[in-house]
Amino acid sequence: MSLGLRWTGPAILAALAGLILIGGSVASAQECRNHGQLDALYCDNDNDLVADTPTDPRRQKDPATLVFAYTPVEDPAVYQNVFRPFTDHLSQCTGKRVIYYPVQSNTAEIEAMRSGRLHIAGFSTGPTGFAVNLAGAVPFAIKGNEKELQGYHLIAIVKASSSYQKLSDLKGKRVAHTSPSSNSGNLAPRVLFAPEGLKPDEDYRPLMSGGHDKSTLGVASGDYDMAPIASDVFHRMVARGTVKGDDFRIIYESPLFPTSSFAYSYDLKPELANKIRECFFQFRFTPEMAKEFDGNDRFFPITYKEHWAVVREIAEKTGTPFNKTAYEAESKREAQELQKKQQPTPAQPKQ
């Protein structure tokens, strides 16, 4: 039965083009032989655990303006000034305008890269895994010196005036963790504290403070009896005079962990990605930056596969792998925390 359609030459060519396009899309999809733990948007055909650069040049980005961000582990405004010498260098080195983007949460930083609004970023140790798997981040550098990368320890701090001398003394006490995705502030303690006689969720109920600085200030004020935090954050707060080191006692110190990774988005044009790496590794920190970052004076080359192995192991052992389910739970928690901060403080009754 005829449906009244007339297949003209152009119509036939258009139909064939559509079939070719569909076939090409299928073929393109089939080129992705391995996703690994990455989101379905990304491929890992070379098994290096990070997203491959798109093979289609049309999907490779070469933006006129590069957007850079640093982990919101402390006040974002502080780091905008700290990194200004570097962002100026990066602009001159790449020949592109560079904008510093102050992010208020790990979720906001990861979403910005996933959406294509953020091109280069420093991610905290734990959130690096989410950034790799869900936002196409490709970690390539870490702060360090000529010989080694910068690491940090999980340290457990208590008030110097308290009676606590070891972790097992904190059973039933007020212990602050920072946030669910934090390596030193939550995940590592869940693995490393138990052999020391203190089991999170059994011997105490972790209280989420919202950050390493907030945990430190909470111990200082007496809101918390103990807090596991990142040693580099603690030492920076002491160096700035935010807290006094003598007011605290460290009762536990972990093996060394890598600190914040620096990553670029997987879909940058290869020539641009290579140039960014070159610019990072040729830069030397100003005296002010070196002081801020515990004497480190440069960016040290790393790979996610090798240098984040211990972090991934801890995430797996704690049942919090860097997948979408865990990320959505963390995003919801951060949104709730932000909502609490934005609520007006109740007015005090007049005396």
mmCIF file of C-alpha atoms in Angstrom, residues 29-52:
data_model
loop_
_atom_site.group_PDB
_atom_site.id
_atom_site.type_symbol
_atom_site.label_atom_id
_atom_site.label_comp_id
_atom_site.label_asym_id
_atom_site.label_seq_id
_atom_site.Cartn_x
_atom_site.Cartn_y
_atom_site.Cartn_z
ATOM 1 C CA ALA A 29 30.107 4.140 21.077
ATOM 2 C CA GLN A 30 31.602 0.730 20.441
ATOM 3 C CA GLU A 31 35.085 2.245 20.391
ATOM 4 C CA CYS A 32 34.812 2.634 24.154
ATOM 5 C CA ARG A 33 36.051 -0.768 25.246
ATOM 6 C CA ASN A 34 36.371 0.112 28.925
ATOM 7 C CA HIS A 35 34.680 2.535 31.321
ATOM 8 C CA GLY A 36 36.249 1.104 34.459
ATOM 9 C CA GLN A 37 34.826 3.033 37.425
ATOM 10 C CA LEU A 38 34.249 6.117 35.282
ATOM 11 C CA ASP A 39 30.827 7.538 34.500
ATOM 12 C CA ALA A 40 29.301 6.379 31.203
ATOM 13 C CA LEU A 41 30.276 9.729 29.656
ATOM 14 C CA TYR A 42 33.951 8.771 29.767
ATOM 15 C CA CYS A 43 36.200 6.043 28.348
ATOM 16 C CA ASP A 44 39.351 4.502 29.789
ATOM 17 C CA ASN A 45 40.672 2.406 26.937
ATOM 18 C CA ASP A 46 44.285 2.750 28.106
ATOM 19 C CA ASN A 47 43.432 1.579 31.664
ATOM 20 C CA ASP A 48 45.113 4.487 33.431
ATOM 21 C CA LEU A 49 41.921 5.013 35.516
ATOM 22 C CA VAL A 50 41.222 8.506 34.121
ATOM 23 C CA ALA A 51 39.068 9.628 31.192
ATOM 24 C CA ASP A 52 40.618 9.472 27.744
#
